[in-house]
């Protein structure tokens, strides 16, 4: 078959497409990875056509056998693409027709590439979501394990990157666990969006054949059929839902990465990354670089750009299908691939990192992290909070001028702060975290409570 004859839409044309146009128009390099979905979709469509008497049983037999051969060729890498194979749909149908002849030419009855491509893409997406749900779960479990291990490790909690109040390392790690829980909800939402089957919407208006849309939808694992053919072929909302999930998860991983970058710095020294998740410098022999954490920090940019890219592509498009939409898979695949690289690496990094409770403990004892606890103590003694805040602030000023902590405060310091005759309570970090005994607070029992709640949620993912 010549290149021209192999084109699916050649009938109306007398001239051939320019090479430059073909190069721009073709999407095979991007969408060939959906070959499995394309074959599955074609098989289901053919079975339904036969069931409805739209093609004969002999056609179905020939199509099934032909598709089986195409599948083998694809799976073994022996499939030969030809220059006219504009996209994966064209390639599969062209080859099927070579093998099955006239029966192959009947396959596209009642179908358009417009409903075919989005059907394939949603199938691909659903499968990928399942796999990423498991990857997300592994990361959440790593965080839960490390939190369990470090319930009693105290560290400074920060605001503005200034030491603020003592927290448990478990509490800090679980904060990321809860972010992932929300991410997982978004992932489920995207999976649900991808559960609506567009097949049977045709090019835009539906089909004049009595297609059994429910049959193909359920055979292909969709939960329902799309209610509007123009919306079905013109919308990429399910992909946007996935990309919104990926972008938000990317931002969470970026923040987690940023924590590990500075926790592992010489300045903080809170964590030592395992050799398996650090790399050296080609020039500086002493270096152990937190590359995985840095890449997690940086890749948020790719993931948010993918979301913005697809939103930008669909904005302003009149209904229904427009070729602009062909770029959807570029964004989708990039985001999915990026997460597939990031999630296992970050899980490994978290699971193997060696936290240094002694360094965190020293950081939490120095400074004035107990300032709020002291103010709270005064409030319990009957002081108005604003007065207590001011007095403790003055005491911090007095002590810091002399470079001592609260335990080094003299009678003069207390006098200067207006805290004459006040007995300073014991201000340990342990007492401080235990005092935060509200739901969601740092008291041990509260952290155990949220850990169990999160573990239960993750088990249900
Ligand atoms: N390769 C196209 C895409 O990815 C398939 C649909 C093309 N439809 C058409 N009428 N040209 O969007």
PDB file of C-alpha atoms in Angstrom, residues 151 168 170-171 174 178 433-454:
ATOM      1  CA  UNK A 151       7.019   9.951  68.139  1.00  0.00           C
ATOM      2  CA  UNK A 168       7.493  16.101  67.402  1.00  0.00           C
ATOM      3  CA  UNK A 170       6.316  12.538  63.868  1.00  0.00           C
ATOM      4  CA  UNK A 171       3.956  15.494  63.776  1.00  0.00           C
ATOM      5  CA  UNK A 174       2.493  13.407  59.350  1.00  0.00           C
ATOM      6  CA  UNK A 178      -2.226  14.484  55.387  1.00  0.00           C
ATOM      7  CA  UNK A 433       4.751  19.673  73.250  1.00  0.00           C
ATOM      8  CA  UNK A 434       2.708  17.862  75.900  1.00  0.00           C
ATOM      9  CA  UNK A 435       0.870  21.058  76.738  1.00  0.00           C
ATOM     10  CA  UNK A 436      -0.595  21.230  73.208  1.00  0.00           C
ATOM     11  CA  UNK A 437      -3.247  18.704  74.045  1.00  0.00           C
ATOM     12  CA  UNK A 438      -5.922  19.821  71.590  1.00  0.00           C
ATOM     13  CA  UNK A 439      -6.959  17.637  68.664  1.00  0.00           C
ATOM     14  CA  UNK A 440      -4.310  18.125  66.007  1.00  0.00           C
ATOM     15  CA  UNK A 441      -1.769  19.312  68.607  1.00  0.00           C
ATOM     16  CA  UNK A 442       1.680  18.034  69.508  1.00  0.00           C
ATOM     17  CA  UNK A 443       0.873  16.136  72.740  1.00  0.00           C
ATOM     18  CA  UNK A 444       1.961  12.542  72.328  1.00  0.00           C
ATOM     19  CA  UNK A 445      -1.561  11.153  72.657  1.00  0.00           C
ATOM     20  CA  UNK A 446      -2.797  13.576  70.015  1.00  0.00           C
ATOM     21  CA  UNK A 447      -0.054  12.647  67.597  1.00  0.00           C
ATOM     22  CA  UNK A 448      -0.759   8.948  68.140  1.00  0.00           C
ATOM     23  CA  UNK A 449      -4.423   9.694  67.525  1.00  0.00           C
ATOM     24  CA  UNK A 450      -3.767  11.380  64.151  1.00  0.00           C
ATOM     25  CA  UNK A 451      -1.236   8.747  63.192  1.00  0.00           C
ATOM     26  CA  UNK A 452      -3.828   6.035  63.684  1.00  0.00           C
ATOM     27  CA  UNK A 453      -6.462   8.032  61.838  1.00  0.00           C
ATOM     28  CA  UNK A 454      -4.157   8.572  58.881  1.00  0.00           C
TER      29      UNK A 454
END
